[in-house]
Amino acid sequence: MTEQDINRLLAKLPQLKQEIQKIIVGQEEVLDEVLITMMAGGHGLLEGVPGLAKTLLVRTLSNAMDLGFRRIQFTPDLMPTDILGTEVLEEDHATGKRFFKFNEGPIFSNIVLADEINRTPPKTQAALLEAMQEHEVTYAGKTYFLPKPFFLLATQNPIEQAGTYPLPEAQLDRFLLYIKIKYPTEQEELNILSSTTGTRQAQVQPVISGEEVLMLRQLVREVSISDELLGFVNQLVRATRPDSTSIDFIKQYCRWGAGPRAGQALILTAKARALLHGRFAVTVEDITTMAYPVLRHRVLVNFAAEAERITPDRVVDELLQSIKLPKEVLV
């Protein structure tokens, strides 16, 4: 890409945010994290109580991008074939021969919304694993490739857990970021009431294409990060493991730490955040900011922590306070 191509591409990021903000009021941090997930080429898990516009956010994002979009409502009776697709027996009218034809399921789209993913049984949840990691689907011994770019956003409700199926830790690790949506501020809620109860309806225009998303993902990987910051990320991730950490808080309250995928996710999302803010080099702030959504679903607290209401975010707080930055970075 030429410098002109890069500038034109980066200019579309604020335009993309502006289009989404025509519908979504506030939630700046959440919006940034969703865009970072898309730019880094990963998948996101959004958690929030009902009515915080989780589904609306994903649908608005798809409208602001010139990409295919499918929504899957996860229910207790949903089957893997309802997501992936199935083979049907068809007949060739010219020859009279019968053959099996694969009918693609809703997973075959650029942006897929897995709505209330924890309301479906584990076997159906597991149907997403190959698609999320390999960007392909295997059915009846044949491999079918998903369209590029492929981007899955799943939502779940933290309350009303009766009749739900929490995602296994191994599947949680497939999500690049675990994004928590909080209640809006008083002014934001007032703006929501004003903008959604009248007759005016905002129209969202697509500003970025699939090809440009792929270019953006390549550009993210070209953002530079110093060796000192790479070492800091490595120390941060390794310190989450209670069997080898030197931090007493982790030994006391964690039963499982993050794997190497967490370090990869932290570096890629830090690079994407830097690019989102118009920088071509990662800073300490990029890493410390992204540590929370990267690690909160990869660090498992024990019963003692749950009894004392110590959350994974509190664990990340302790990590950032305990691990000192190299002097080269502080200068």
mmCIF file of N, CA, C and O in Angstrom, residues 61-141:
data_model
loop_
_atom_site.group_PDB
_atom_site.id
_atom_site.type_symbol
_atom_site.label_atom_id
_atom_site.label_comp_id
_atom_site.label_asym_id
_atom_site.label_seq_id
_atom_site.Cartn_x
_atom_site.Cartn_y
_atom_site.Cartn_z
ATOM 1 N N LEU A 61 -23.204 -1.906 13.145
ATOM 2 C CA LEU A 61 -21.857 -2.088 12.598
ATOM 3 C C LEU A 61 -21.929 -2.710 11.207
ATOM 4 O O LEU A 61 -21.226 -2.275 10.286
ATOM 5 N N SER A 62 -22.783 -3.704 11.046
ATOM 6 C CA SER A 62 -22.906 -4.357 9.737
ATOM 7 C C SER A 62 -23.466 -3.405 8.695
ATOM 8 O O SER A 62 -23.070 -3.446 7.523
ATOM 9 N N ASN A 63 -24.387 -2.521 9.096
ATOM 10 C CA ASN A 63 -24.947 -1.546 8.155
ATOM 11 C C ASN A 63 -23.912 -0.515 7.724
ATOM 12 O O ASN A 63 -23.986 0.026 6.615
ATOM 13 N N ALA A 64 -22.945 -0.236 8.608
ATOM 14 C CA ALA A 64 -21.915 0.755 8.300
ATOM 15 C C ALA A 64 -20.762 0.157 7.497
ATOM 16 O O ALA A 64 -19.827 0.864 7.145
ATOM 17 N N MET A 65 -20.839 -1.138 7.232
ATOM 18 C CA MET A 65 -19.816 -1.822 6.445
ATOM 19 C C MET A 65 -20.487 -2.535 5.278
ATOM 20 O O MET A 65 -21.564 -3.119 5.441
ATOM 21 N N ASP A 66 -19.871 -2.479 4.129
ATOM 22 C CA ASP A 66 -20.441 -3.091 2.934
ATOM 23 C C ASP A 66 -20.124 -4.589 2.923
ATOM 24 O O ASP A 66 -19.345 -5.082 2.104
ATOM 25 N N LEU A 67 -20.733 -5.304 3.898
ATOM 26 C CA LEU A 67 -20.452 -6.723 4.091
ATOM 27 C C LEU A 67 -21.749 -7.483 4.344
ATOM 28 O O LEU A 67 -22.755 -6.910 4.770
ATOM 29 N N GLY A 68 -21.704 -8.796 4.103
ATOM 30 C CA GLY A 68 -22.857 -9.636 4.404
ATOM 31 C C GLY A 68 -23.040 -9.794 5.905
ATOM 32 O O GLY A 68 -22.070 -9.826 6.668
ATOM 33 N N PHE A 69 -24.285 -9.902 6.343
ATOM 34 C CA PHE A 69 -24.593 -10.001 7.775
ATOM 35 C C PHE A 69 -25.690 -11.039 7.993
ATOM 36 O O PHE A 69 -26.685 -11.061 7.280
ATOM 37 N N ARG A 70 -25.477 -11.906 8.974
ATOM 38 C CA ARG A 70 -26.503 -12.876 9.375
ATOM 39 C C ARG A 70 -26.594 -12.904 10.896
ATOM 40 O O ARG A 70 -25.577 -12.815 11.596
ATOM 41 N N ARG A 71 -27.807 -13.042 11.381
ATOM 42 C CA ARG A 71 -28.043 -13.128 12.827
ATOM 43 C C ARG A 71 -28.592 -14.505 13.156
ATOM 44 O O ARG A 71 -29.531 -14.981 12.511
ATOM 45 N N ILE A 72 -27.990 -15.150 14.160
ATOM 46 C CA ILE A 72 -28.457 -16.453 14.624
ATOM 47 C C ILE A 72 -28.954 -16.303 16.055
ATOM 48 O O ILE A 72 -28.185 -15.928 16.945
ATOM 49 N N GLN A 73 -30.237 -16.577 16.270
ATOM 50 C CA GLN A 73 -30.783 -16.540 17.628
ATOM 51 C C GLN A 73 -30.574 -17.906 18.268
ATOM 52 O O GLN A 73 -31.166 -18.898 17.844
ATOM 53 N N PHE A 74 -29.705 -17.970 19.269
ATOM 54 C CA PHE A 74 -29.401 -19.251 19.900
ATOM 55 C C PHE A 74 -30.506 -19.625 20.890
ATOM 56 O O PHE A 74 -30.858 -18.832 21.766
ATOM 57 N N THR A 75 -31.024 -20.837 20.741
ATOM 58 C CA THR A 75 -32.108 -21.357 21.584
ATOM 59 C C THR A 75 -31.749 -22.772 22.038
ATOM 60 O O THR A 75 -30.871 -23.421 21.449
ATOM 61 N N PRO A 76 -32.417 -23.296 23.077
ATOM 62 C CA PRO A 76 -32.082 -24.646 23.571
ATOM 63 C C PRO A 76 -32.260 -25.757 22.540
ATOM 64 O O PRO A 76 -31.616 -26.801 22.657
ATOM 65 N N ASP A 77 -33.117 -25.553 21.528
ATOM 66 C CA ASP A 77 -33.349 -26.617 20.549
ATOM 67 C C ASP A 77 -32.561 -26.413 19.252
ATOM 68 O O ASP A 77 -32.770 -27.125 18.269
ATOM 69 N N LEU A 78 -31.639 -25.453 19.233
ATOM 70 C CA LEU A 78 -30.842 -25.204 18.027
ATOM 71 C C LEU A 78 -29.838 -26.337 17.828
ATOM 72 O O LEU A 78 -29.191 -26.783 18.764
ATOM 73 N N MET A 79 -29.707 -26.792 16.580
ATOM 74 C CA MET A 79 -28.795 -27.877 16.243
ATOM 75 C C MET A 79 -27.594 -27.338 15.465
ATOM 76 O O MET A 79 -27.685 -26.284 14.828
ATOM 77 N N PRO A 80 -26.450 -28.064 15.470
ATOM 78 C CA PRO A 80 -25.281 -27.611 14.701
ATOM 79 C C PRO A 80 -25.580 -27.377 13.226
ATOM 80 O O PRO A 80 -25.046 -26.433 12.629
ATOM 81 N N THR A 81 -26.428 -28.215 12.634
ATOM 82 C CA THR A 81 -26.754 -28.038 11.213
ATOM 83 C C THR A 81 -27.544 -26.757 10.957
ATOM 84 O O THR A 81 -27.525 -26.241 9.833
ATOM 85 N N ASP A 82 -28.232 -26.247 11.975
ATOM 86 C CA ASP A 82 -28.948 -24.974 11.821
ATOM 87 C C ASP A 82 -27.977 -23.812 11.658
ATOM 88 O O ASP A 82 -28.360 -22.738 11.181
ATOM 89 N N ILE A 83 -26.726 -24.013 12.069
ATOM 90 C CA ILE A 83 -25.700 -22.983 11.968
ATOM 91 C C ILE A 83 -24.805 -23.212 10.754
ATOM 92 O O ILE A 83 -24.555 -22.311 9.956
ATOM 93 N N LEU A 84 -24.322 -24.447 10.626
ATOM 94 C CA LEU A 84 -23.332 -24.758 9.598
ATOM 95 C C LEU A 84 -23.950 -25.003 8.227
ATOM 96 O O LEU A 84 -23.357 -24.677 7.198
ATOM 97 N N GLY A 85 -25.126 -25.629 8.197
ATOM 98 C CA GLY A 85 -25.747 -26.033 6.945
ATOM 99 C C GLY A 85 -25.927 -27.541 6.915
ATOM 100 O O GLY A 85 -25.506 -28.254 7.839
ATOM 101 N N THR A 86 -26.516 -28.049 5.866
ATOM 102 C CA THR A 86 -26.782 -29.484 5.764
ATOM 103 C C THR A 86 -26.822 -29.919 4.310
ATOM 104 O O THR A 86 -26.969 -29.091 3.407
ATOM 105 N N GLU A 87 -26.696 -31.217 4.084
ATOM 106 C CA GLU A 87 -26.799 -31.762 2.739
ATOM 107 C C GLU A 87 -28.228 -32.184 2.450
ATOM 108 O O GLU A 87 -28.903 -32.755 3.317
ATOM 109 N N VAL A 88 -28.665 -31.889 1.257
ATOM 110 C CA VAL A 88 -30.004 -32.304 0.815
ATOM 111 C C VAL A 88 -29.864 -33.127 -0.461
ATOM 112 O O VAL A 88 -28.954 -32.915 -1.266
ATOM 113 N N LEU A 89 -30.779 -34.059 -0.642
ATOM 114 C CA LEU A 89 -30.757 -34.921 -1.816
ATOM 115 C C LEU A 89 -31.508 -34.240 -2.957
ATOM 116 O O LEU A 89 -32.685 -33.897 -2.814
ATOM 117 N N GLU A 90 -30.810 -34.036 -4.067
ATOM 118 C CA GLU A 90 -31.425 -33.401 -5.230
ATOM 119 C C GLU A 90 -31.306 -34.319 -6.448
ATOM 120 O O GLU A 90 -30.507 -35.258 -6.470
ATOM 121 N N GLU A 91 -32.120 -34.008 -7.447
ATOM 122 C CA GLU A 91 -32.139 -34.824 -8.659
ATOM 123 C C GLU A 91 -31.820 -33.967 -9.881
ATOM 124 O O GLU A 91 -32.357 -32.871 -10.039
ATOM 125 N N ASP A 92 -30.931 -34.481 -10.721
ATOM 126 C CA ASP A 92 -30.609 -33.820 -11.979
ATOM 127 C C ASP A 92 -31.686 -34.188 -12.990
ATOM 128 O O ASP A 92 -31.804 -35.349 -13.412
ATOM 129 N N HIS A 93 -32.507 -33.213 -13.388
ATOM 130 C CA HIS A 93 -33.651 -33.495 -14.257
ATOM 131 C C HIS A 93 -33.213 -33.947 -15.643
ATOM 132 O O HIS A 93 -33.956 -34.635 -16.354
ATOM 133 N N ALA A 94 -32.003 -33.595 -16.052
ATOM 134 C CA ALA A 94 -31.527 -33.992 -17.390
ATOM 135 C C ALA A 94 -31.149 -35.462 -17.442
ATOM 136 O O ALA A 94 -31.440 -36.155 -18.421
ATOM 137 N N THR A 95 -30.481 -35.947 -16.380
ATOM 138 C CA THR A 95 -30.003 -37.337 -16.381
ATOM 139 C C THR A 95 -30.801 -38.248 -15.462
ATOM 140 O O THR A 95 -30.718 -39.470 -15.585
ATOM 141 N N GLY A 96 -31.546 -37.663 -14.545
ATOM 142 C CA GLY A 96 -32.296 -38.459 -13.594
ATOM 143 C C GLY A 96 -31.473 -38.947 -12.421
ATOM 144 O O GLY A 96 -31.984 -39.649 -11.542
ATOM 145 N N LYS A 97 -30.191 -38.593 -12.383
ATOM 146 C CA LYS A 97 -29.327 -39.012 -11.284
ATOM 147 C C LYS A 97 -29.550 -38.146 -10.052
ATOM 148 O O LYS A 97 -29.842 -36.962 -10.158
ATOM 149 N N ARG A 98 -29.399 -38.789 -8.907
ATOM 150 C CA ARG A 98 -29.542 -38.075 -7.635
ATOM 151 C C ARG A 98 -28.166 -37.799 -7.031
ATOM 152 O O ARG A 98 -27.238 -38.590 -7.216
ATOM 153 N N PHE A 99 -28.092 -36.708 -6.328
ATOM 154 C CA PHE A 99 -26.821 -36.323 -5.699
ATOM 155 C C PHE A 99 -27.107 -35.476 -4.464
ATOM 156 O O PHE A 99 -28.194 -34.894 -4.319
ATOM 157 N N PHE A 100 -26.104 -35.437 -3.572
ATOM 158 C CA PHE A 100 -26.224 -34.612 -2.365
ATOM 159 C C PHE A 100 -25.622 -33.238 -2.621
ATOM 160 O O PHE A 100 -24.524 -33.117 -3.174
ATOM 161 N N LYS A 101 -26.347 -32.221 -2.226
ATOM 162 C CA LYS A 101 -25.870 -30.843 -2.367
ATOM 163 C C LYS A 101 -25.817 -30.200 -0.983
ATOM 164 O O LYS A 101 -26.767 -30.315 -0.207
ATOM 165 N N PHE A 102 -24.706 -29.519 -0.694
ATOM 166 C CA PHE A 102 -24.554 -28.852 0.606
ATOM 167 C C PHE A 102 -25.203 -27.473 0.556
ATOM 168 O O PHE A 102 -24.850 -26.634 -0.273
ATOM 169 N N ASN A 103 -26.172 -27.263 1.430
ATOM 170 C CA ASN A 103 -26.807 -25.949 1.570
ATOM 171 C C ASN A 103 -26.161 -25.209 2.726
ATOM 172 O O ASN A 103 -26.220 -25.654 3.874
ATOM 173 N N GLU A 104 -25.527 -24.090 2.427
ATOM 174 C CA GLU A 104 -24.798 -23.340 3.447
ATOM 175 C C GLU A 104 -25.728 -22.763 4.512
ATOM 176 O O GLU A 104 -26.829 -22.287 4.200
ATOM 177 N N GLY A 105 -25.262 -22.809 5.774
ATOM 178 C CA GLY A 105 -26.014 -22.234 6.875
ATOM 179 C C GLY A 105 -25.667 -20.767 7.075
ATOM 180 O O GLY A 105 -24.855 -20.192 6.344
ATOM 181 N N PRO A 106 -26.253 -20.135 8.080
ATOM 182 C CA PRO A 106 -26.035 -18.698 8.311
ATOM 183 C C PRO A 106 -24.615 -18.337 8.719
ATOM 184 O O PRO A 106 -24.259 -17.160 8.715
ATOM 185 N N ILE A 107 -23.776 -19.342 9.059
ATOM 186 C CA ILE A 107 -22.386 -19.046 9.417
ATOM 187 C C ILE A 107 -21.612 -18.527 8.205
ATOM 188 O O ILE A 107 -20.586 -17.858 8.345
ATOM 189 N N PHE A 108 -22.120 -18.808 6.996
ATOM 190 C CA PHE A 108 -21.443 -18.382 5.778
ATOM 191 C C PHE A 108 -21.801 -16.929 5.450
ATOM 192 O O PHE A 108 -22.582 -16.639 4.548
ATOM 193 N N SER A 109 -21.226 -16.037 6.220
ATOM 194 C CA SER A 109 -21.422 -14.605 6.021
ATOM 195 C C SER A 109 -20.195 -13.876 6.542
ATOM 196 O O SER A 109 -19.364 -14.465 7.233
ATOM 197 N N ASN A 110 -20.071 -12.603 6.206
ATOM 198 C CA ASN A 110 -18.911 -11.833 6.671
ATOM 199 C C ASN A 110 -19.010 -11.493 8.153
ATOM 200 O O ASN A 110 -18.064 -11.672 8.913
ATOM 201 N N ILE A 111 -20.164 -10.984 8.564
ATOM 202 C CA ILE A 111 -20.402 -10.649 9.970
ATOM 203 C C ILE A 111 -21.534 -11.530 10.474
ATOM 204 O O ILE A 111 -22.622 -11.553 9.897
ATOM 205 N N VAL A 112 -21.264 -12.282 11.542
ATOM 206 C CA VAL A 112 -22.265 -13.183 12.106
ATOM 207 C C VAL A 112 -22.518 -12.781 13.559
ATOM 208 O O VAL A 112 -21.579 -12.651 14.349
ATOM 209 N N LEU A 113 -23.784 -12.571 13.885
ATOM 210 C CA LEU A 113 -24.180 -12.272 15.260
ATOM 211 C C LEU A 113 -24.729 -13.543 15.894
ATOM 212 O O LEU A 113 -25.754 -14.067 15.455
ATOM 213 N N ALA A 114 -24.028 -14.059 16.899
ATOM 214 C CA ALA A 114 -24.494 -15.212 17.666
ATOM 215 C C ALA A 114 -25.199 -14.677 18.905
ATOM 216 O O ALA A 114 -24.564 -14.435 19.936
ATOM 217 N N ASP A 115 -26.486 -14.467 18.789
ATOM 218 C CA ASP A 115 -27.243 -13.797 19.846
ATOM 219 C C ASP A 115 -27.588 -14.765 20.978
ATOM 220 O O ASP A 115 -28.153 -15.836 20.742
ATOM 221 N N GLU A 116 -27.234 -14.364 22.210
ATOM 222 C CA GLU A 116 -27.469 -15.168 23.420
ATOM 223 C C GLU A 116 -26.870 -16.562 23.263
ATOM 224 O O GLU A 116 -27.559 -17.574 23.368
ATOM 225 N N ILE A 117 -25.576 -16.600 23.033
ATOM 226 C CA ILE A 117 -24.864 -17.847 22.743
ATOM 227 C C ILE A 117 -24.928 -18.837 23.896
ATOM 228 O O ILE A 117 -24.811 -20.051 23.697
ATOM 229 N N ASN A 118 -25.128 -18.348 25.118
ATOM 230 C CA ASN A 118 -25.167 -19.260 26.261
ATOM 231 C C ASN A 118 -26.542 -19.884 26.485
ATOM 232 O O ASN A 118 -26.764 -20.543 27.491
ATOM 233 N N ARG A 119 -27.463 -19.718 25.539
ATOM 234 C CA ARG A 119 -28.783 -20.334 25.669
ATOM 235 C C ARG A 119 -28.922 -21.614 24.844
ATOM 236 O O ARG A 119 -29.987 -22.189 24.750
ATOM 237 N N THR A 120 -27.820 -22.046 24.242
ATOM 238 C CA THR A 120 -27.868 -23.263 23.428
ATOM 239 C C THR A 120 -26.930 -24.311 24.024
ATOM 240 O O THR A 120 -25.945 -23.959 24.677
ATOM 241 N N PRO A 121 -27.204 -25.604 23.821
ATOM 242 C CA PRO A 121 -26.384 -26.657 24.433
ATOM 243 C C PRO A 121 -24.944 -26.667 23.921
ATOM 244 O O PRO A 121 -24.654 -26.126 22.848
ATOM 245 N N PRO A 122 -24.038 -27.295 24.669
ATOM 246 C CA PRO A 122 -22.611 -27.301 24.308
ATOM 247 C C PRO A 122 -22.322 -27.845 22.913
ATOM 248 O O PRO A 122 -21.409 -27.363 22.241
ATOM 249 N N LYS A 123 -23.058 -28.853 22.455
ATOM 250 C CA LYS A 123 -22.737 -29.417 21.133
ATOM 251 C C LYS A 123 -22.992 -28.406 20.019
ATOM 252 O O LYS A 123 -22.302 -28.404 19.005
ATOM 253 N N THR A 124 -23.976 -27.531 20.235
ATOM 254 C CA THR A 124 -24.240 -26.496 19.236
ATOM 255 C C THR A 124 -23.235 -25.355 19.368
ATOM 256 O O THR A 124 -22.775 -24.794 18.372
ATOM 257 N N GLN A 125 -22.872 -25.009 20.592
ATOM 258 C CA GLN A 125 -21.825 -24.003 20.799
ATOM 259 C C GLN A 125 -20.522 -24.453 20.144
ATOM 260 O O GLN A 125 -19.824 -23.666 19.501
ATOM 261 N N ALA A 126 -20.201 -25.746 20.280
ATOM 262 C CA ALA A 126 -18.948 -26.273 19.747
ATOM 263 C C ALA A 126 -18.918 -26.249 18.220
ATOM 264 O O ALA A 126 -17.836 -26.319 17.629
ATOM 265 N N ALA A 127 -20.072 -26.158 17.585
ATOM 266 C CA ALA A 127 -20.117 -26.110 16.120
ATOM 267 C C ALA A 127 -19.420 -24.862 15.584
ATOM 268 O O ALA A 127 -19.028 -24.820 14.418
ATOM 269 N N LEU A 128 -19.257 -23.847 16.447
ATOM 270 C CA LEU A 128 -18.622 -22.604 16.020
ATOM 271 C C LEU A 128 -17.097 -22.666 16.068
ATOM 272 O O LEU A 128 -16.423 -21.819 15.485
ATOM 273 N N LEU A 129 -16.540 -23.663 16.769
ATOM 274 C CA LEU A 129 -15.105 -23.663 17.052
ATOM 275 C C LEU A 129 -14.251 -23.673 15.786
ATOM 276 O O LEU A 129 -13.327 -22.869 15.647
ATOM 277 N N GLU A 130 -14.534 -24.585 14.866
ATOM 278 C CA GLU A 130 -13.727 -24.665 13.642
ATOM 279 C C GLU A 130 -13.877 -23.396 12.821
ATOM 280 O O GLU A 130 -12.896 -22.877 12.272
ATOM 281 N N ALA A 131 -15.105 -22.887 12.737
ATOM 282 C CA ALA A 131 -15.344 -21.670 11.956
ATOM 283 C C ALA A 131 -14.573 -20.493 12.535
ATOM 284 O O ALA A 131 -13.974 -19.695 11.804
ATOM 285 N N MET A 132 -14.538 -20.376 13.864
ATOM 286 C CA MET A 132 -13.868 -19.252 14.504
ATOM 287 C C MET A 132 -12.353 -19.325 14.343
ATOM 288 O O MET A 132 -11.704 -18.308 14.121
ATOM 289 N N GLN A 133 -11.787 -20.524 14.449
ATOM 290 C CA GLN A 133 -10.338 -20.665 14.434
ATOM 291 C C GLN A 133 -9.777 -20.813 13.023
ATOM 292 O O GLN A 133 -8.796 -20.169 12.661
ATOM 293 N N GLU A 134 -10.411 -21.664 12.212
ATOM 294 C CA GLU A 134 -9.874 -21.989 10.893
ATOM 295 C C GLU A 134 -10.551 -21.236 9.754
ATOM 296 O O GLU A 134 -10.106 -21.311 8.606
ATOM 297 N N HIS A 135 -11.666 -20.566 10.050
ATOM 298 C CA HIS A 135 -12.443 -19.852 9.030
ATOM 299 C C HIS A 135 -12.902 -20.812 7.927
ATOM 300 O O HIS A 135 -12.895 -20.484 6.740
ATOM 301 N N GLU A 136 -13.316 -22.005 8.359
ATOM 302 C CA GLU A 136 -13.822 -23.004 7.426
ATOM 303 C C GLU A 136 -14.778 -23.925 8.166
ATOM 304 O O GLU A 136 -14.821 -23.951 9.402
ATOM 305 N N VAL A 137 -15.538 -24.703 7.392
ATOM 306 C CA VAL A 137 -16.501 -25.641 7.950
ATOM 307 C C VAL A 137 -16.284 -26.995 7.284
ATOM 308 O O VAL A 137 -16.158 -27.069 6.054
ATOM 309 N N THR A 138 -16.217 -28.055 8.081
ATOM 310 C CA THR A 138 -16.086 -29.406 7.546
ATOM 311 C C THR A 138 -17.404 -30.141 7.739
ATOM 312 O O THR A 138 -17.916 -30.232 8.860
ATOM 313 N N TYR A 139 -17.942 -30.656 6.627
ATOM 314 C CA TYR A 139 -19.214 -31.384 6.687
ATOM 315 C C TYR A 139 -19.113 -32.579 5.747
ATOM 316 O O TYR A 139 -18.766 -32.425 4.573
ATOM 317 N N ALA A 140 -19.412 -33.774 6.283
ATOM 318 C CA ALA A 140 -19.385 -35.010 5.502
ATOM 319 C C ALA A 140 -18.035 -35.193 4.804
ATOM 320 O O ALA A 140 -17.965 -35.626 3.638
ATOM 321 N N GLY A 141 -16.964 -34.853 5.491
ATOM 322 C CA GLY A 141 -15.630 -35.058 4.955
ATOM 323 C C GLY A 141 -15.149 -34.011 3.981
ATOM 324 O O GLY A 141 -14.019 -34.086 3.490
#
